[in-house]
Tab-separated table of C-alpha atoms in Angstrom:
chain	number	residue	atom	x	y	z
A	1	UNK	CA	-10.665	16.480	-9.588
A	2	UNK	CA	-8.291	16.460	-12.558
A	3	UNK	CA	-7.166	19.850	-13.712
A	4	UNK	CA	-8.168	20.931	-17.194
A	5	UNK	CA	-5.231	21.225	-19.530
A	6	UNK	CA	-5.011	24.386	-21.586
A	7	UNK	CA	-3.204	24.790	-24.845
A	8	UNK	CA	-1.511	28.097	-25.538
A	9	UNK	CA	-2.053	29.357	-29.050
A	10	UNK	CA	0.078	32.089	-30.650
A	11	UNK	CA	-0.915	34.007	-33.749
A	12	UNK	CA	1.560	34.487	-36.611
A	13	UNK	CA	1.527	37.445	-39.005
A	14	UNK	CA	-0.040	36.696	-42.395
A	15	UNK	CA	2.716	38.528	-44.313
A	16	UNK	CA	5.678	36.492	-42.987
A	17	UNK	CA	8.271	35.681	-45.635
A	18	UNK	CA	9.250	32.268	-46.910
A	19	UNK	CA	12.346	32.287	-44.678
A	20	UNK	CA	10.150	32.735	-41.653
A	21	UNK	CA	7.876	29.946	-42.875
A	22	UNK	CA	10.905	27.665	-43.165
A	23	UNK	CA	11.979	28.549	-39.642
A	24	UNK	CA	8.465	27.892	-38.392
A	25	UNK	CA	8.416	24.519	-40.146
A	26	UNK	CA	11.755	23.602	-38.547
A	27	UNK	CA	10.518	24.694	-35.138
A	28	UNK	CA	7.336	22.653	-35.579
A	29	UNK	CA	9.369	19.598	-36.572
A	30	UNK	CA	11.641	20.009	-33.537
A	31	UNK	CA	8.603	20.353	-31.277
A	32	UNK	CA	7.045	17.291	-32.899
A	33	UNK	CA	10.258	15.332	-32.362
A	34	UNK	CA	10.388	16.417	-28.710
A	35	UNK	CA	6.762	15.370	-28.191
A	36	UNK	CA	7.501	12.006	-29.795
A	37	UNK	CA	10.442	11.455	-27.445
A	38	UNK	CA	8.339	12.337	-24.412
A	39	UNK	CA	5.515	10.059	-25.559
A	40	UNK	CA	8.010	7.248	-26.132
A	41	UNK	CA	9.413	7.768	-22.638
A	42	UNK	CA	5.931	7.594	-21.139
A	43	UNK	CA	5.162	4.446	-23.111
A	44	UNK	CA	8.498	2.956	-22.032
A	45	UNK	CA	7.692	3.620	-18.387
A	46	UNK	CA	4.205	2.188	-18.796
A	47	UNK	CA	5.189	-0.966	-20.641
A	48	UNK	CA	8.176	-1.650	-18.387
A	49	UNK	CA	5.903	-2.555	-15.476
A	50	UNK	CA	6.090	-6.229	-14.610
A	51	UNK	CA	4.102	-5.813	-11.431
A	52	UNK	CA	0.622	-6.923	-12.442
A	53	UNK	CA	-0.936	-8.261	-9.232
A	54	UNK	CA	-3.625	-10.910	-9.034
A	55	UNK	CA	-5.256	-11.396	-5.664
A	56	UNK	CA	-5.290	-14.933	-4.285
A	57	UNK	CA	-8.843	-14.331	-3.077
A	58	UNK	CA	-11.017	-16.198	-5.534
A	59	UNK	CA	-13.963	-14.308	-6.995
A	60	UNK	CA	-16.363	-16.213	-9.244
A	61	UNK	CA	-18.992	-14.837	-11.604
A	62	UNK	CA	-21.636	-15.721	-9.027
A	63	UNK	CA	-19.991	-13.678	-6.268
A	64	UNK	CA	-20.838	-10.094	-5.367
A	65	UNK	CA	-17.755	-7.921	-5.656
A	66	UNK	CA	-16.424	-4.356	-5.651
A	67	UNK	CA	-15.279	-2.563	-7.674
A	68	UNK	CA	-17.296	-3.621	-10.663
A	69	UNK	CA	-20.496	-4.210	-8.746
A	70	UNK	CA	-24.029	-3.519	-9.927
A	71	UNK	CA	-24.116	-0.080	-8.297
A	72	UNK	CA	-22.434	2.301	-10.742
A	73	UNK	CA	-20.894	5.303	-9.015
A	74	UNK	CA	-19.303	8.374	-10.601
A	75	UNK	CA	-16.466	10.101	-8.756
A	76	UNK	CA	-17.718	13.409	-10.191
A	77	UNK	CA	-20.949	13.134	-8.177
A	78	UNK	CA	-19.196	12.769	-4.820
A	79	UNK	CA	-18.662	15.246	-1.989
A	80	UNK	CA	-15.119	15.520	-0.655
A	81	UNK	CA	-14.404	16.224	2.987
A	82	UNK	CA	-11.706	18.843	3.568
A	83	UNK	CA	-9.322	18.096	6.448
A	84	UNK	CA	-6.160	19.808	7.678
A	85	UNK	CA	-4.557	16.871	9.503
A	86	UNK	CA	-0.877	16.128	9.035
A	87	UNK	CA	-1.046	13.814	5.990
A	88	UNK	CA	-0.898	10.100	6.736
A	89	UNK	CA	-0.939	10.340	10.517
A	90	UNK	CA	-4.637	9.601	10.999
A	91	UNK	CA	-5.194	6.605	8.749
A	92	UNK	CA	-7.772	4.059	9.825
A	93	UNK	CA	-6.285	0.954	11.473
A	94	UNK	CA	-7.611	-2.590	11.835
A	95	UNK	CA	-8.494	-4.673	14.851
A	96	UNK	CA	-7.878	-8.408	14.983
A	97	UNK	CA	-10.555	-10.853	13.886
A	98	UNK	CA	-11.849	-13.221	16.568
A	99	UNK	CA	-14.132	-16.247	16.452
A	100	UNK	CA	-16.871	-14.107	17.975
A	101	UNK	CA	-17.147	-12.130	14.733
A	102	UNK	CA	-19.805	-13.088	12.214
A	103	UNK	CA	-18.197	-12.137	8.880
A	104	UNK	CA	-21.169	-12.880	6.629
A	105	UNK	CA	-22.032	-9.795	4.595
A	106	UNK	CA	-18.620	-8.155	5.141
A	107	UNK	CA	-16.242	-7.315	2.282
A	108	UNK	CA	-13.179	-9.559	2.076
A	109	UNK	CA	-9.804	-8.894	0.389
A	110	UNK	CA	-6.222	-10.123	0.508
A	111	UNK	CA	-3.995	-8.525	3.149
A	112	UNK	CA	-0.862	-7.168	1.463
A	113	UNK	CA	2.665	-6.817	2.849
A	114	UNK	CA	3.468	-3.429	1.362
A	115	UNK	CA	4.124	0.026	2.755
A	116	UNK	CA	1.063	1.880	3.958
A	117	UNK	CA	0.808	5.059	1.904
A	118	UNK	CA	-1.603	7.991	2.092
A	119	UNK	CA	-2.107	10.236	-0.950
A	120	UNK	CA	-3.208	13.742	0.064
A	121	UNK	CA	-3.656	15.164	-3.442
A	122	UNK	CA	-0.004	16.127	-3.889
A	123	UNK	CA	2.266	13.459	-2.382
A	124	UNK	CA	2.456	10.082	-0.655
A	125	UNK	CA	2.937	10.075	3.123
A	126	UNK	CA	3.702	7.384	5.688
A	127	UNK	CA	1.774	6.818	8.915
A	128	UNK	CA	4.359	9.024	10.635
A	129	UNK	CA	3.701	11.847	8.180
A	130	UNK	CA	6.967	11.368	6.282
A	131	UNK	CA	6.807	12.118	2.567
A	132	UNK	CA	7.605	9.437	0.005
A	133	UNK	CA	9.268	10.960	-3.084
A	134	UNK	CA	7.494	9.189	-5.928
A	135	UNK	CA	8.609	10.036	-9.476
A	136	UNK	CA	6.188	12.092	-11.559
A	137	UNK	CA	5.424	9.253	-13.964
A	138	UNK	CA	4.222	7.128	-11.037
A	139	UNK	CA	1.607	9.683	-9.903
A	140	UNK	CA	0.518	10.811	-13.367
A	141	UNK	CA	-3.242	11.563	-13.442
A	142	UNK	CA	-3.593	11.181	-9.675
A	143	UNK	CA	-6.510	13.185	-8.226
A	144	UNK	CA	-5.967	16.544	-6.549
A	145	UNK	CA	-9.124	16.574	-4.434
A	146	UNK	CA	-9.454	12.893	-3.531
A	147	UNK	CA	-7.418	11.316	-0.742
A	148	UNK	CA	-6.288	7.730	-1.289
A	149	UNK	CA	-5.381	5.091	1.287
A	150	UNK	CA	-3.451	2.030	0.181
A	151	UNK	CA	-0.098	0.285	0.030
A	152	UNK	CA	2.969	0.644	-2.157
A	153	UNK	CA	3.337	-3.006	-3.016
A	154	UNK	CA	6.007	-4.996	-4.842
A	155	UNK	CA	5.021	-8.631	-4.359
A	156	UNK	CA	4.300	-11.140	-1.643
A	157	UNK	CA	7.367	-11.583	0.551
A	158	UNK	CA	9.118	-8.560	-0.985
A	159	UNK	CA	8.478	-6.018	1.779
A	160	UNK	CA	12.195	-5.259	2.459
A	161	UNK	CA	12.851	-4.615	-1.233
A	162	UNK	CA	9.811	-2.338	-1.451
A	163	UNK	CA	11.147	-0.381	1.536
A	164	UNK	CA	14.527	0.062	-0.141
A	165	UNK	CA	12.815	1.507	-3.232
A	166	UNK	CA	10.545	3.901	-1.378
A	167	UNK	CA	12.932	5.197	1.291
A	168	UNK	CA	15.543	6.442	-1.204
A	169	UNK	CA	15.062	10.189	-1.740
A	170	UNK	CA	15.905	11.839	-5.034
A	171	UNK	CA	16.821	8.570	-6.763
A	172	UNK	CA	14.453	6.225	-8.582
A	173	UNK	CA	15.554	2.733	-7.520
A	174	UNK	CA	12.665	0.877	-9.095
A	175	UNK	CA	9.365	2.670	-8.569
A	176	UNK	CA	8.225	1.271	-11.928
A	177	UNK	CA	8.134	-2.157	-10.263
A	178	UNK	CA	5.749	-1.005	-7.534
A	179	UNK	CA	1.981	-0.869	-7.610
A	180	UNK	CA	-0.191	1.448	-5.529
A	181	UNK	CA	-2.897	-0.882	-4.244
A	182	UNK	CA	-5.837	1.299	-3.196
A	183	UNK	CA	-8.296	0.064	-0.594
A	184	UNK	CA	-10.081	3.276	0.408
A	185	UNK	CA	-10.673	6.945	-0.391
A	186	UNK	CA	-10.891	8.571	3.067
A	187	UNK	CA	-12.346	11.977	2.237
A	188	UNK	CA	-15.178	10.845	-0.037
A	189	UNK	CA	-18.330	11.240	2.041
A	190	UNK	CA	-20.022	7.961	1.133
A	191	UNK	CA	-20.302	4.336	2.182
A	192	UNK	CA	-17.306	2.032	1.804
A	193	UNK	CA	-18.833	0.443	-1.297
A	194	UNK	CA	-19.426	3.769	-3.003
A	195	UNK	CA	-15.942	5.022	-2.105
A	196	UNK	CA	-14.369	1.996	-3.786
A	197	UNK	CA	-16.580	2.299	-6.863
A	198	UNK	CA	-15.949	6.057	-7.091
A	199	UNK	CA	-12.168	5.731	-7.041
A	200	UNK	CA	-12.333	2.890	-9.569
A	201	UNK	CA	-14.425	5.170	-11.771
A	202	UNK	CA	-11.830	7.939	-11.413
A	203	UNK	CA	-8.965	5.766	-12.633
A	204	UNK	CA	-11.106	4.281	-15.396
A	205	UNK	CA	-11.359	7.841	-16.716
A	206	UNK	CA	-7.812	8.915	-15.724
A	207	UNK	CA	-5.645	5.879	-16.358
A	208	UNK	CA	-2.375	5.117	-14.601
A	209	UNK	CA	-0.553	1.770	-15.046
A	210	UNK	CA	0.837	1.861	-11.510
A	211	UNK	CA	-2.561	1.950	-9.799
A	212	UNK	CA	-4.805	-0.939	-8.858
A	213	UNK	CA	-8.038	-0.731	-6.853
A	214	UNK	CA	-8.015	-3.841	-4.683
A	215	UNK	CA	-10.877	-6.257	-5.299
A	216	UNK	CA	-13.253	-7.188	-2.477
A	217	UNK	CA	-15.717	-10.084	-2.429
A	218	UNK	CA	-18.839	-10.302	-0.259
A	219	UNK	CA	-18.194	-12.875	2.457
A	220	UNK	CA	-20.624	-15.796	2.760
A	221	UNK	CA	-19.635	-16.804	6.279
A	222	UNK	CA	-16.872	-18.308	8.406
A	223	UNK	CA	-16.270	-21.260	6.079
A	224	UNK	CA	-15.766	-18.801	3.234
A	225	UNK	CA	-13.143	-16.981	5.336
A	226	UNK	CA	-11.302	-20.230	6.090
A	227	UNK	CA	-11.319	-21.267	2.423
A	228	UNK	CA	-9.953	-17.938	1.229
A	229	UNK	CA	-7.352	-17.757	4.009
A	230	UNK	CA	-5.931	-21.123	2.913
A	231	UNK	CA	-5.710	-19.912	-0.689
A	232	UNK	CA	-3.868	-16.753	0.316
A	233	UNK	CA	-1.434	-18.486	2.664
A	234	UNK	CA	-0.747	-21.165	0.019
A	235	UNK	CA	0.967	-18.462	-2.077
A	236	UNK	CA	2.760	-16.970	0.962
A	237	UNK	CA	0.243	-14.168	1.352
A	238	UNK	CA	-0.193	-12.332	4.655
A	239	UNK	CA	-3.833	-13.140	5.269
A	240	UNK	CA	-7.189	-11.436	4.806
A	241	UNK	CA	-8.863	-8.128	5.597
A	242	UNK	CA	-12.601	-7.821	6.082
A	243	UNK	CA	-14.582	-4.598	6.071
A	244	UNK	CA	-18.103	-4.062	7.383
A	245	UNK	CA	-20.558	-3.200	4.633
A	246	UNK	CA	-21.741	0.407	4.549
A	247	UNK	CA	-19.042	1.569	6.973
A	248	UNK	CA	-17.506	5.029	7.133
A	249	UNK	CA	-13.816	5.885	7.127
A	250	UNK	CA	-12.788	6.515	10.735
A	251	UNK	CA	-9.758	8.815	10.873
A	252	UNK	CA	-7.109	7.921	13.460
A	253	UNK	CA	-9.091	5.007	14.876
A	254	UNK	CA	-8.380	1.298	15.242
A	255	UNK	CA	-11.826	0.450	14.006
A	256	UNK	CA	-14.091	-2.491	14.752
A	257	UNK	CA	-15.380	-2.212	11.172
A	258	UNK	CA	-11.983	-3.239	9.738
A	259	UNK	CA	-10.514	-6.590	10.826
A	260	UNK	CA	-7.340	-8.474	9.906
A	261	UNK	CA	-7.275	-12.251	9.710
A	262	UNK	CA	-4.023	-14.214	9.939
A	263	UNK	CA	-2.901	-17.588	11.281
A	264	UNK	CA	0.277	-16.014	12.686
A	265	UNK	CA	1.137	-12.824	14.550
A	266	UNK	CA	3.399	-9.944	13.696
A	267	UNK	CA	4.771	-7.164	15.855
A	268	UNK	CA	7.465	-4.486	15.994
A	269	UNK	CA	10.620	-4.511	18.117
A	270	UNK	CA	13.659	-2.264	18.494
A	271	UNK	CA	17.129	-3.522	17.579
A	272	UNK	CA	19.484	-3.297	20.571
A	273	UNK	CA	22.434	-5.430	19.439
A	274	UNK	CA	23.759	-8.361	17.433
A	275	UNK	CA	24.818	-11.965	17.922
A	276	UNK	CA	27.801	-13.286	15.929
A	277	UNK	CA	27.164	-15.809	13.214
A	278	UNK	CA	28.369	-19.418	13.229
A	279	UNK	CA	29.130	-21.936	10.508
A	280	UNK	CA	28.376	-20.450	7.080
A	281	UNK	CA	27.548	-17.161	8.823
A	282	UNK	CA	30.915	-16.840	10.567
A	283	UNK	CA	32.137	-13.273	10.327
A	284	UNK	CA	28.686	-11.748	9.861
A	285	UNK	CA	25.615	-11.241	12.032
A	286	UNK	CA	23.918	-14.421	13.148
A	287	UNK	CA	20.897	-12.829	14.814
A	288	UNK	CA	19.485	-9.480	15.896
A	289	UNK	CA	19.025	-8.788	19.592
A	290	UNK	CA	15.704	-7.036	20.008
A	291	UNK	CA	13.495	-5.586	22.705
A	292	UNK	CA	9.711	-5.806	22.694
A	293	UNK	CA	7.317	-3.072	23.788
A	294	UNK	CA	6.935	-5.010	27.047
A	295	UNK	CA	10.710	-4.773	27.640
A	296	UNK	CA	11.325	-8.473	27.039
A	297	UNK	CA	14.418	-9.200	24.954
A	298	UNK	CA	14.761	-11.931	22.322
A	299	UNK	CA	16.837	-12.870	19.280
A	300	UNK	CA	15.740	-13.245	15.670
A	301	UNK	CA	17.938	-14.734	12.972
A	302	UNK	CA	15.499	-16.529	10.720
A	303	UNK	CA	14.484	-14.381	7.762
A	304	UNK	CA	17.800	-12.502	7.526
A	305	UNK	CA	19.363	-12.817	4.087
A	306	UNK	CA	23.077	-12.565	3.323
A	307	UNK	CA	22.855	-8.801	2.691
A	308	UNK	CA	21.052	-8.286	6.028
A	309	UNK	CA	23.754	-10.236	7.827
A	310	UNK	CA	26.572	-8.254	6.220
A	311	UNK	CA	24.849	-4.929	6.827
A	312	UNK	CA	22.214	-5.439	9.542
A	313	UNK	CA	19.598	-2.882	10.614
A	314	UNK	CA	21.154	-0.187	12.789
A	315	UNK	CA	20.722	-0.202	16.546
A	316	UNK	CA	17.579	1.742	17.343
A	317	UNK	CA	15.853	0.606	14.137
A	318	UNK	CA	12.303	-0.668	14.385
A	319	UNK	CA	11.800	-4.045	12.722
A	320	UNK	CA	8.753	-6.156	11.998
A	321	UNK	CA	8.962	-9.796	13.030
A	322	UNK	CA	6.523	-12.672	12.691
A	323	UNK	CA	5.899	-15.511	15.151
A	324	UNK	CA	3.520	-18.373	15.859
A	325	UNK	CA	2.849	-18.017	19.586
A	326	UNK	CA	4.375	-16.890	22.873
A	327	UNK	CA	6.384	-19.034	25.238
A	328	UNK	CA	5.608	-19.191	28.955
A	329	UNK	CA	8.258	-16.513	29.458
A	330	UNK	CA	6.318	-14.289	26.993
A	331	UNK	CA	8.964	-14.465	24.277
A	332	UNK	CA	7.924	-15.011	20.642
A	333	UNK	CA	8.264	-18.630	19.522
A	334	UNK	CA	9.969	-19.152	16.136
A	335	UNK	CA	10.356	-15.436	15.322
A	336	UNK	CA	11.138	-14.497	11.723
A	337	UNK	CA	12.562	-11.184	10.536
A	338	UNK	CA	10.260	-9.449	8.029
A	339	UNK	CA	11.928	-6.087	7.456
A	340	UNK	CA	12.772	-2.629	8.770
A	341	UNK	CA	9.826	-0.331	9.429
A	342	UNK	CA	10.366	3.180	8.105
A	343	UNK	CA	6.865	4.206	9.168
A	344	UNK	CA	7.221	3.329	12.863
A	345	UNK	CA	9.316	4.905	15.618
A	346	UNK	CA	8.677	2.606	18.587
A	347	UNK	CA	8.098	-1.111	19.258
A	348	UNK	CA	4.573	-2.486	19.301
A	349	UNK	CA	3.622	-5.888	20.697
A	350	UNK	CA	1.036	-8.208	19.224
A	351	UNK	CA	-2.441	-8.623	20.654
A	352	UNK	CA	-3.404	-12.249	21.214
A	353	UNK	CA	-6.953	-13.526	20.600
A	354	UNK	CA	-7.635	-13.282	24.345
A	355	UNK	CA	-7.162	-9.534	23.987
A	356	UNK	CA	-4.080	-9.532	26.196
A	357	UNK	CA	-1.225	-7.323	24.951
A	358	UNK	CA	2.166	-8.969	25.374
């Protein structure tokens, strides 16, 4: 709940002289000037955002959606669960969508390639429980009693740049360009739909230009999923997320009520070395040597930009890579470097549709 602001009032003696009145007037003018500067700074921060995000998931006037659905929910009427977990470490995770799933009646949204961030009422935290030092203007009007689950998002394909902004402590390297995309409010004791509507209601009443509650549309079936997936991937989006209607938030669980849908796979590997570059990349890194969770080693060079090649991720770093399928030797085919993971400390292999971990 937002804290009530109090204004301190001081009484002045009625028999003050004109000199005192003049001093008071000067003090008032200085205070007014200071307030104007602060307001201008706030407005400058607000208007400098160029990060308005429009989901590639199409929602028509005939679709059922949240937030903004028919069921009006007030955040002030909700009950908040109190938990003492280490912040961020027990976020709800998704399973992979399979053809056996009937998605009709589930809530569908675009899958974003940002940094998972958990707001505990005071700060942002990663999945490892590491604090993200957001500037005060970014978290202005954030709730104290409501937990928020979402992603610090820059734009599609800009995950490495978002990481560089967030991981820098004590220096603002571009937080104004980020958006906190909210897709759940874990400690509100309500259905998924009501949690989304409640947090949208909160920010309607406590505005912040760096917050966006991610839109969800009610899925009409498998063809609807395929149509929306094509739209998202056409703009280089990651894919889709679908959420079972009426579901609870399951802390620390890879839940069957939250599914991710993509036409490619991604996984995490540990950097163990480097391969020298050739041709235009002579003198810099040509590829990263990496080890999968399974122990299999492979190289990834695609996706590295010039800066990555000059100053590659350190040995021992965990990276995310993307691939189409596995070879017979269980190596990723056509792997592409996505970025360094600052919220992971060990490699994690992908799970194929057969359910086999590789």
